Amino acid sequence: MSKLLIVGTVAFDAIETPFGKTDKILGGAGTYIGLSASNFHIDSAVVSVVGDDFPQEYLDLMQNNNINIEGIEIVKGGKTFFWSGKYHNDLNTRDTLDTQLNVLADFDPVVPEEFKDSEYVMLGNLHPLVQLSVLEQVKNPKLVVLDTMNFWMDHTLNDLKRVISKVDVIAINDEEARQLSGEYSLVKAAREISKMGPAYVVIKKGEHGALLFHKNEIFFAPALPLEEVFDPTGAGDTFAGGFIGYLAKTDDISFENMKNAIIYGSNLASFCVEKFGTERMQNLTSEEIKKRLDEFQKLTKFETNHI
Amino acid sequence: MSKLLIVGTVAFDAIETPFGKTDKILGGAGTYIGLSASNFHIDSAVVSVVGDDFPQEYLDLMQNNNINIEGIEIVKGGKTFFWSGKYHNDLNTRDTLDTQLNVLADFDPVVPEEFKDSEYVMLGNLHPLVQLSVLEQVKNPKLVVLDTMNFWMDHTLNDLKRVISKVDVIAINDEEARQLSGEYSLVKAAREISKMGPAYVVIKKGEHGALLFHKNEIFFAPALPLEEVFDPTGAGDTFAGGFIGYLAKTDDISFENMKNAIIYGSNLASFCVEKFGTERMQNLTSEEIKKRLDEFQKLTKFETNHI
């Protein structure tokens, strides 16, 4: 069975949406990616760092989902990374109210011995040098997927470009793709970004779906139109976890199979936003995922009728 | 063969985009709808009004595309409706620089005798009372499609609601759907709008595609990711013309067939934006449309793989 190595934050989030407000709850890119990928019942590990204020029950939750947590360093006397944000009424935009890096400031990732030969590596959104360090500890992975964001483009562009040059797939949102490439058209943006390294470019458009670019081919996965979006936090990470989790499970990195990976990413993300934080992802059944996959199929399927 | 009756403006547009600027060129919802629907080689007529400043060559262009223009009144000494707009760099937003209603201010539409038994009626974006007047002149149409915009919601909501209560399909953009329904979620918005009358609700999302709602079913048509969008003017009208033109041609108003209609609408709109004004629509071949239909099929097609 293929192994999946994930690096990403494991954190506390405090979230406010038009529908309610949470105290500090479980959050972080590594957490969402791990929980999402765990739906494929693969061997996965999360590399991260927390303080000793981090509840054991959260670590248990990850272990109970078959996620190896040896690579999650617990810093004695340290405080866990904390992010607090408030979503606007449209849920598409948010203000960051507070960011406390805490133990993340000095994070030196250590990949567990058992996962140094991981075939699949997911570099969750983090400082590019942390992502690089993880990549350097892994031997000959089959597929490396990078998630990043505009913050690193603004502040550490050269480091980020070094990472980008080493990965197979990059997953960023539409505004970030435009910023990184200097091109407004997403078709042109993907082409420019591909020249920087990644053979596959995934552009996430939130409620508007996601695009997968490879050479001259394009695949589009819609987002499922939902009655209610409750909390978008972690949707992008859940998407990435579903994408790479599916690929690791099927161990097939053809463009055809990546289409399904994108659909599984969208599928899992559509659940994530239905409740606060990781709540929905903690109680997700394979039956629910299967049913929603059929909804995705139905949503765009039509029989070509040439006139 | 089914007949298609179209009411909509026939006008002059002056357009400025980041790529260039036009003088007064041929424009108007009725023009774009008519040219788009003409690709299906059906019997269609446009009901509209122009001044005697309107060039004969534009009327010839419509006739050469097999569009009946008996219902286009030419007002002696009158001036044709004129709109001028400037698009922002993202091409998603625009400022109206000038609107001169001219002969449109007193427009009293007269449906040609031959088209009073039209099976298909397209009410292009216009004052709701003009749309109502056209509808009252038609006997037992099989399908009526309404296009409208936020301007009529702001200024003539009660009249608009009377029209909405009489149509089978309404096509509006996402912001307008939210305004009309008071619901942010498009799923909820479509449900509320359907309660006002239309059994089918089409929500246009521009570069993000279009949704078709009917009872509890949803179909999504992506927009084709384009290298270059040159001028978005008329894309929504072209979409509507493709939608109803395809339905009139196939004379099948099942939900399954409406999926193809939405795809044809998106297909034709994707050409419209490639050049200024109606230029691209004037030189479109059935081969090009066929080829692009295959691209639409390829864009979202995947084989369901249950894990």
XYZ file of C-alpha atoms in Angstrom:
614
model
C 0.000 0.000 0.000
C 1.256 3.471 -0.849
C 2.170 5.815 1.975
C 1.081 9.417 2.215
C 3.178 11.986 4.027
C 1.535 15.263 4.979
C 3.150 18.395 6.352
C 0.893 21.143 7.609
C -0.204 23.067 10.653
C -2.040 21.438 13.536
C -3.614 24.326 15.331
C -6.331 26.054 17.287
C -8.882 28.073 15.335
C -11.496 30.488 16.616
C -14.067 31.130 13.925
C -16.915 33.545 13.524
C -19.416 33.191 10.688
C -22.851 34.789 10.198
C -24.226 31.588 11.748
C -22.268 31.484 14.966
C -18.990 31.641 16.751
C -16.586 29.095 18.211
C -14.042 29.171 21.002
C -10.674 27.592 20.274
C -11.366 24.469 18.271
C -9.222 21.990 16.383
C -7.886 23.418 13.136
C -4.852 23.610 10.869
C -4.064 22.554 7.299
C -2.363 19.322 8.417
C -5.423 18.357 10.440
C -7.901 18.939 7.620
C -5.697 17.237 5.022
C -5.143 14.256 7.318
C -8.806 13.818 8.202
C -9.834 14.170 4.582
C -7.266 11.676 3.263
C -8.151 9.229 6.045
C -11.402 8.468 4.216
C -9.316 6.373 1.787
C -7.894 4.156 4.570
C -4.295 4.577 3.519
C -1.111 4.735 5.605
C -0.637 8.405 6.299
C 1.429 10.545 8.647
C 1.211 14.191 9.577
C 4.388 16.159 10.293
C 3.706 19.218 12.408
C 4.316 20.917 15.734
C 2.079 21.804 18.690
C 2.543 23.111 22.221
C 1.804 21.099 25.337
C -1.446 23.048 25.598
C -2.717 20.867 22.764
C -5.370 18.417 24.027
C -4.594 14.721 23.927
C -8.105 14.075 22.629
C -7.239 15.878 19.391
C -4.162 13.695 18.920
C -6.295 10.649 19.738
C -8.802 11.733 17.123
C -6.098 11.729 14.478
C -4.731 8.363 15.589
C -8.226 6.892 15.636
C -8.466 7.941 12.007
C -5.363 5.885 11.269
C -3.088 8.934 10.978
C 0.478 8.409 12.198
C 1.341 11.285 14.567
C 4.955 10.412 15.374
C 5.967 13.436 13.297
C 3.889 15.852 15.363
C 6.395 17.387 17.741
C 5.012 18.485 21.110
C 7.019 21.424 22.452
C 7.171 21.455 26.246
C 5.990 24.776 27.625
C 5.145 25.878 24.111
C 1.849 27.206 22.842
C 0.061 25.849 19.801
C -0.363 27.955 16.665
C -3.590 29.952 16.904
C -5.636 31.581 14.155
C -8.812 33.546 14.552
C -10.978 34.839 11.744
C -14.337 36.321 10.979
C -16.212 35.618 7.771
C -18.232 38.262 5.980
C -21.867 37.664 5.145
C -21.112 36.197 1.720
C -18.687 33.693 3.330
C -16.316 34.279 0.432
C -14.173 36.797 2.245
C -12.861 36.916 5.790
C -10.816 39.060 8.107
C -8.018 37.559 10.146
C -8.573 38.773 13.701
C -5.513 37.208 15.283
C -2.533 35.051 14.308
C -0.226 33.689 17.007
C 2.563 31.650 15.435
C 3.805 30.378 18.812
C 5.654 27.045 18.359
C 5.282 27.313 14.589
C 7.860 30.127 14.550
C 10.734 27.673 15.128
C 9.255 24.606 13.496
C 11.939 22.217 12.253
C 10.026 19.320 10.690
C 11.222 15.751 11.211
C 9.806 13.060 8.951
C 9.298 9.742 10.792
C 11.705 7.040 9.603
C 8.842 4.854 8.455
C 7.549 7.570 6.105
C 10.818 8.611 4.443
C 9.959 6.342 1.523
C 6.445 7.758 1.110
C 5.272 7.602 -2.486
C 2.882 10.525 -1.991
C 3.772 13.800 -0.316
C 1.364 16.619 0.468
C 3.035 19.924 1.291
C 0.291 21.811 3.105
C 0.280 25.582 3.313
C 3.306 26.595 5.436
C 6.600 28.485 5.119
C 8.256 27.305 1.879
C 11.480 26.473 3.705
C 9.585 24.069 5.992
C 8.034 22.489 2.907
C 11.508 22.200 1.332
C 12.945 20.607 4.441
C 10.268 17.913 4.401
C 10.824 17.270 0.715
C 14.558 16.840 1.294
C 13.896 14.112 3.861
C 11.850 11.983 1.471
C 13.417 9.564 -1.014
C 12.087 9.554 -4.556
C 8.404 10.232 -4.018
C 6.092 9.340 -6.892
C 3.990 12.494 -6.579
C 4.422 15.714 -4.621
C 1.501 18.122 -4.253
C 2.010 21.678 -3.041
C -0.557 23.940 -1.451
C 0.429 27.524 -0.724
C -1.060 30.997 -0.510
C -0.575 34.645 -1.385
C 1.139 35.387 1.959
C 4.208 33.391 0.828
C 4.116 35.045 -2.598
C 4.211 38.427 -0.891
C 6.940 37.652 1.642
C 9.051 34.660 0.554
C 8.657 34.469 -3.218
C 12.162 33.162 -3.958
C 11.864 30.360 -1.413
C 8.421 29.546 -2.723
C 9.708 29.362 -6.292
C 12.337 26.836 -5.177
C 9.569 24.603 -3.797
C 7.388 25.112 -6.849
C 10.255 23.969 -9.093
C 10.350 20.615 -7.243
C 6.696 19.581 -7.138
C 4.443 17.721 -9.563
C 1.165 19.405 -8.676
C 0.448 22.882 -7.323
C -2.961 23.736 -5.878
C -3.761 27.425 -5.432
C -6.799 29.610 -5.740
C -7.651 31.770 -8.749
C -6.422 35.062 -7.283
C -3.161 33.435 -6.218
C -2.695 31.912 -9.675
C -3.100 35.371 -11.171
C -0.672 36.895 -8.683
C 1.945 34.191 -9.201
C 1.770 34.251 -12.997
C 0.934 37.876 -13.722
C -1.748 36.598 -16.119
C -5.450 37.280 -15.683
C -6.713 34.449 -17.894
C -6.553 31.242 -15.854
C -5.589 29.272 -18.969
C -2.551 31.503 -19.448
C -1.844 31.606 -15.707
C -1.755 27.806 -15.515
C 0.602 27.645 -18.477
C 3.007 30.145 -16.893
C 2.913 28.358 -13.537
C 3.536 25.016 -15.212
C 6.721 26.489 -16.705
C 7.935 27.054 -13.131
C 7.906 23.293 -12.501
C 4.600 21.557 -11.788
C 3.316 19.383 -14.634
C -0.168 19.719 -13.124
C -1.790 22.940 -11.990
C -4.960 22.882 -9.907
C -6.793 26.190 -9.603
C -9.323 26.263 -6.782
C -12.277 28.603 -7.254
C -14.152 27.856 -4.023
C -17.897 27.780 -4.617
C -17.159 27.983 -8.361
C -15.313 24.667 -8.508
C -11.771 23.724 -9.488
C -9.761 23.446 -12.699
C -7.035 20.920 -13.460
C -4.514 21.844 -16.152
C -1.977 19.473 -17.731
C -0.219 20.272 -20.993
C -3.064 21.309 -23.294
C -5.759 19.468 -21.378
C -8.249 20.991 -18.974
C -10.650 19.313 -16.588
C -13.230 21.170 -14.559
C -14.872 19.930 -11.366
C -17.869 21.923 -10.164
C -18.494 22.611 -6.528
C -21.738 21.037 -5.432
C -24.401 23.752 -5.081
C -25.273 23.652 -1.384
C -28.361 24.774 0.522
C -26.211 26.160 3.269
C -22.533 26.848 3.712
C -21.867 27.041 7.396
C -18.121 27.532 7.724
C -15.644 27.502 4.794
C -12.611 27.020 7.080
C -10.474 24.119 5.920
C -12.325 23.540 2.655
C -9.202 24.058 0.535
C -7.152 21.727 2.749
C -9.915 19.128 2.731
C -9.971 19.383 -1.058
C -6.200 18.794 -1.182
C -6.477 15.863 1.243
C -9.180 14.245 -0.849
C -7.177 14.805 -4.023
C -3.948 13.223 -2.834
C -5.690 10.629 -0.656
C -7.538 9.282 -3.655
C -4.360 9.217 -5.750
C -2.441 7.401 -2.999
C -5.258 4.882 -2.637
C -5.523 4.127 -6.366
C -1.761 4.599 -6.980
C -2.490 5.903 -10.478
C -1.268 9.371 -11.410
C -2.589 9.475 -14.977
C -4.501 12.579 -16.059
C -7.671 10.480 -16.331
C -7.369 9.352 -12.742
C -6.525 12.863 -11.541
C -9.976 13.895 -12.790
C -11.478 11.542 -10.243
C -9.051 12.846 -7.626
C -10.293 16.389 -8.218
C -13.878 15.197 -7.936
C -13.106 13.408 -4.650
C -11.443 16.556 -3.375
C -14.546 18.585 -4.236
C -16.755 15.873 -2.781
C -15.002 15.922 0.613
C -14.751 19.726 0.680
C -18.508 19.937 0.155
C -18.996 18.120 3.469
C -16.358 20.141 5.324
C -18.251 23.418 4.937
C -21.509 22.021 6.317
C -20.461 22.393 9.968
C -17.985 24.350 12.076
C -14.326 23.378 11.866
C -13.608 19.661 11.520
C -16.953 18.592 13.001
C -18.483 17.272 9.792
C -15.258 15.493 8.789
C -15.226 13.604 12.070
C -18.571 11.944 11.343
C -18.431 11.214 7.678
C -19.372 7.785 6.347
C -18.255 6.126 3.137
C -21.924 5.760 2.225
C -22.346 9.558 2.349
C -19.271 10.059 0.173
C -20.493 7.470 -2.326
C -23.919 9.087 -2.552
C -22.408 12.513 -3.112
C -20.089 11.163 -5.805
C -23.207 10.167 -7.738
C -24.569 13.697 -7.262
C -21.351 15.103 -8.725
C -21.688 12.779 -11.683
C -25.299 13.807 -12.259
C -24.548 17.514 -11.909
C -22.567 17.876 -15.144
C -23.375 14.779 -17.187
C -25.097 15.310 -20.528
C -25.306 13.359 -23.736
C -23.714 15.196 -26.636
C -26.304 16.050 -29.266
C -24.813 17.485 -32.425
C -27.260 19.632 -34.350
C -40.854 23.520 -37.796
C -41.267 25.426 -34.524
C -41.217 29.200 -34.620
C -39.207 31.358 -32.262
C -40.325 34.846 -31.361
C -37.774 37.167 -29.786
C -38.348 40.563 -28.236
C -35.312 42.625 -27.314
C -33.403 45.770 -28.095
C -31.726 46.383 -31.433
C -29.263 49.102 -30.713
C -25.983 50.904 -31.073
C -23.236 50.094 -28.566
C -19.949 51.866 -27.973
C -17.631 49.624 -25.996
C -14.314 50.100 -24.293
C -12.338 47.149 -22.932
C -8.687 46.906 -21.843
C -8.025 45.654 -25.384
C -9.564 48.443 -27.389
C -12.463 50.711 -28.095
C -15.241 50.814 -30.651
C -17.321 53.575 -32.175
C -21.048 52.942 -32.462
C -21.438 49.318 -33.486
C -24.373 46.934 -33.802
C -25.655 45.812 -30.400
C -28.784 45.055 -28.389
C -30.218 41.981 -26.665
C -32.566 41.209 -29.569
C -29.653 41.295 -32.006
C -27.451 38.956 -29.976
C -30.313 36.560 -29.213
C -31.357 36.500 -32.861
C -27.861 35.922 -34.224
C -27.192 33.215 -31.645
C -30.476 31.357 -32.291
C -29.934 31.627 -36.042
C -27.246 28.962 -35.754
C -30.063 26.411 -35.414
C -31.681 27.411 -38.761
C -35.151 27.860 -37.324
C -37.914 30.303 -38.218
C -37.331 33.262 -35.931
C -38.487 36.850 -35.714
C -37.200 39.789 -33.707
C -39.656 42.369 -32.364
C -37.941 45.664 -31.627
C -37.703 49.324 -32.540
C -34.982 51.459 -34.145
C -34.697 54.976 -35.507
C -34.143 55.822 -39.146
C -30.480 56.381 -38.283
C -30.162 52.596 -38.140
C -28.116 51.291 -41.088
C -29.843 49.092 -43.647
C -26.790 46.810 -43.650
C -27.520 45.786 -40.054
C -31.096 44.901 -40.974
C -29.762 43.013 -43.982
C -27.369 41.130 -41.735
C -30.272 39.890 -39.642
C -32.326 38.945 -42.689
C -29.362 37.150 -44.211
C -29.292 35.092 -41.043
C -32.887 34.065 -41.685
C -34.293 36.366 -38.998
C -37.705 37.865 -39.779
C -37.487 41.636 -39.174
C -41.109 42.624 -39.933
C -41.523 43.262 -36.190
C -38.659 45.756 -36.054
C -40.381 49.116 -36.240
C -38.397 51.915 -37.867
C -39.400 55.259 -36.368
C -39.125 58.098 -38.885
C -36.941 60.881 -37.532
C -36.244 58.792 -34.444
C -32.866 57.852 -33.002
C -31.871 54.278 -32.167
C -31.276 53.209 -28.562
C -27.638 53.799 -27.639
C -25.564 52.285 -24.852
C -21.970 52.975 -24.034
C -19.890 51.162 -21.455
C -16.368 50.667 -20.249
C -15.124 47.368 -18.829
C -12.702 47.202 -15.925
C -9.471 45.271 -16.242
C -10.993 42.040 -14.918
C -13.766 42.273 -17.555
C -16.229 41.149 -14.893
C -17.430 44.621 -14.024
C -18.227 47.622 -16.163
C -19.366 51.190 -15.913
C -22.203 52.474 -18.056
C -20.939 55.696 -19.610
C -24.093 56.671 -21.460
C -27.614 55.386 -22.057
C -29.879 57.100 -24.578
C -33.259 55.388 -24.698
C -34.400 57.394 -27.747
C -37.098 55.455 -29.669
C -37.102 52.758 -26.984
C -38.846 55.166 -24.592
C -42.165 54.796 -26.441
C -41.742 51.297 -27.759
C -45.077 49.572 -28.367
C -44.186 46.111 -29.667
C -46.202 44.571 -32.488
C -45.811 40.856 -33.109
C -45.967 39.973 -36.837
C -49.123 38.042 -37.755
C -47.075 35.069 -38.896
C -45.422 34.736 -35.487
C -48.468 35.023 -33.223
C -48.579 31.239 -33.033
C -44.890 30.894 -32.116
C -44.231 27.866 -29.944
C -41.120 29.435 -28.419
C -40.922 32.956 -27.023
C -37.790 34.682 -25.781
C -38.435 37.797 -23.712
C -35.090 39.587 -23.878
C -34.072 42.130 -21.260
C -36.481 45.095 -21.578
C -39.149 46.915 -19.603
C -41.447 44.233 -18.092
C -44.528 45.890 -19.573
C -43.068 45.560 -23.065
C -42.370 41.902 -22.341
C -45.956 41.474 -21.087
C -47.385 43.125 -24.178
C -45.511 40.693 -26.439
C -46.659 37.732 -24.359
C -50.272 38.867 -24.646
C -50.044 38.854 -28.429
C -48.928 35.228 -28.637
C -51.369 32.291 -28.547
C -50.474 29.328 -26.352
C -46.731 29.222 -26.632
C -45.085 25.942 -25.626
C -42.211 27.612 -23.769
C -41.561 31.184 -22.665
C -38.089 32.200 -21.486
C -37.504 35.465 -19.644
C -34.264 37.374 -19.361
C -34.193 40.434 -17.109
C -31.819 42.372 -14.887
C -31.441 44.162 -11.568
C -32.503 47.518 -13.076
C -36.105 46.235 -13.404
C -35.987 44.755 -9.905
C -34.992 48.157 -8.571
C -37.508 50.222 -10.524
C -40.445 48.098 -11.732
C -40.565 45.127 -9.378
C -44.335 44.680 -9.431
C -44.498 44.692 -13.227
C -41.546 42.334 -13.339
C -43.262 39.938 -10.936
C -46.302 39.848 -13.224
C -44.073 38.725 -16.103
C -42.208 36.244 -13.935
C -45.516 34.633 -12.941
C -46.269 33.902 -16.608
C -43.022 32.372 -17.866
C -41.625 28.840 -17.869
C -37.944 29.690 -17.613
C -36.188 32.673 -16.078
C -32.531 33.387 -16.812
C -30.754 35.828 -14.516
C -27.295 36.176 -13.054
C -26.272 35.116 -9.556
C -26.416 38.574 -7.987
C -29.839 39.205 -9.507
C -31.093 35.828 -8.241
C -29.959 36.805 -4.766
C -31.601 40.223 -5.019
C -34.879 38.838 -6.348
C -35.145 36.048 -3.771
C -33.469 37.581 -0.740
C -31.526 34.317 -0.389
C -27.741 34.097 -0.597
C -27.540 30.364 -1.338
C -28.285 29.880 -5.026
C -30.097 26.617 -4.261
C -32.477 28.468 -1.961
C -32.690 31.448 -4.315
C -33.740 29.218 -7.221
C -36.394 27.565 -5.058
C -37.869 30.925 -4.025
C -37.853 32.240 -7.596
C -39.506 29.066 -8.842
C -42.344 29.738 -6.382
C -42.951 33.028 -8.233
C -43.831 31.107 -11.404
C -41.039 29.663 -13.550
C -40.696 25.880 -13.390
C -37.108 26.281 -14.550
C -34.577 28.717 -13.152
C -31.310 29.375 -14.962
C -28.655 31.196 -12.963
C -25.870 32.639 -15.090
C -22.481 33.000 -13.423
C -20.491 34.414 -16.342
C -17.007 32.926 -16.446
C -18.098 30.504 -13.706
C -20.769 28.804 -15.816
C -24.505 28.424 -15.418
C -26.892 26.431 -13.234
C -30.257 25.006 -14.258
C -32.754 24.264 -11.483
C -35.971 22.300 -11.871
C -37.839 20.866 -8.878
C -35.122 19.088 -6.921
C -32.792 18.636 -9.854
C -29.717 20.693 -10.636
C -27.573 20.755 -13.747
C -24.379 22.728 -14.058
C -22.751 23.846 -17.302
C -19.214 25.209 -16.996
C -17.993 28.133 -18.999
C -15.175 27.095 -21.284
C -11.880 28.368 -19.847
C -10.628 30.780 -22.499
C -7.163 32.067 -23.323
C -8.538 35.512 -23.910
C -11.830 37.228 -23.268
C -11.955 40.208 -25.535
C -15.406 41.752 -24.948
C -18.123 40.246 -22.723
C -20.893 42.409 -24.251
C -23.833 40.288 -25.347
C -22.586 37.041 -23.793
C -25.705 36.643 -21.636
C -28.022 37.332 -24.584
C -26.048 34.968 -26.783
C -26.378 32.334 -24.064
C -30.152 32.857 -23.973
C -30.375 32.716 -27.764
C -28.443 29.455 -27.853
C -30.596 28.009 -25.089
C -33.978 28.733 -26.660
C -32.723 28.249 -30.221
C -31.648 24.711 -29.412
C -34.975 23.973 -27.690
C -36.949 25.341 -30.634
C -34.867 23.290 -33.051
C -35.258 20.011 -31.140
C -38.791 20.844 -29.935
C -38.181 18.902 -26.725
C -38.567 20.740 -23.415
C -37.678 17.845 -21.089
C -35.171 18.514 -18.311
C -32.712 16.161 -20.039
C -32.865 18.160 -23.238
C -32.624 21.458 -21.382
C -29.199 20.300 -20.195
C -28.064 20.290 -23.816
C -29.741 23.660 -24.320
C -27.689 25.134 -21.475
C -24.539 23.650 -22.956
C -25.357 25.121 -26.379
C -25.976 28.477 -24.731
C -22.560 28.319 -23.044
C -20.991 27.104 -26.251
C -22.259 30.065 -28.282
C -21.487 32.576 -25.520
C -17.900 31.340 -25.459
C -17.523 32.497 -29.069
C -19.299 35.804 -28.529
C -16.666 37.099 -26.097
C -13.758 36.370 -28.423
C -14.241 39.537 -30.483
C -15.839 42.978 -30.182
C -19.622 43.157 -30.340
C -21.329 40.759 -32.734
C -18.235 40.307 -34.898
C -17.496 36.728 -33.898
C -21.166 35.720 -34.131
C -21.307 36.936 -37.709
C -18.640 34.494 -38.839
C -19.380 31.369 -36.890
C -19.537 28.001 -38.625
C -21.433 24.901 -37.560
C -18.104 23.034 -37.626
C -16.695 25.392 -35.001
C -19.765 24.943 -32.799
C -19.574 21.167 -33.151
C -15.887 21.107 -32.226
C -16.505 23.251 -29.176
C -19.382 21.038 -28.072
C -16.896 18.188 -27.862
C -14.610 20.395 -25.769
C -17.490 21.051 -23.373
C -18.131 17.325 -23.107
C -14.451 16.620 -22.403
C -14.175 19.407 -19.833
C -16.351 17.790 -17.162
C -16.650 14.132 -18.149
C -15.271 11.581 -15.733
C -15.946 7.942 -15.024
C -17.320 7.416 -11.537
C -14.916 5.336 -9.490
C -16.351 4.323 -6.137
C -13.673 3.635 -3.544
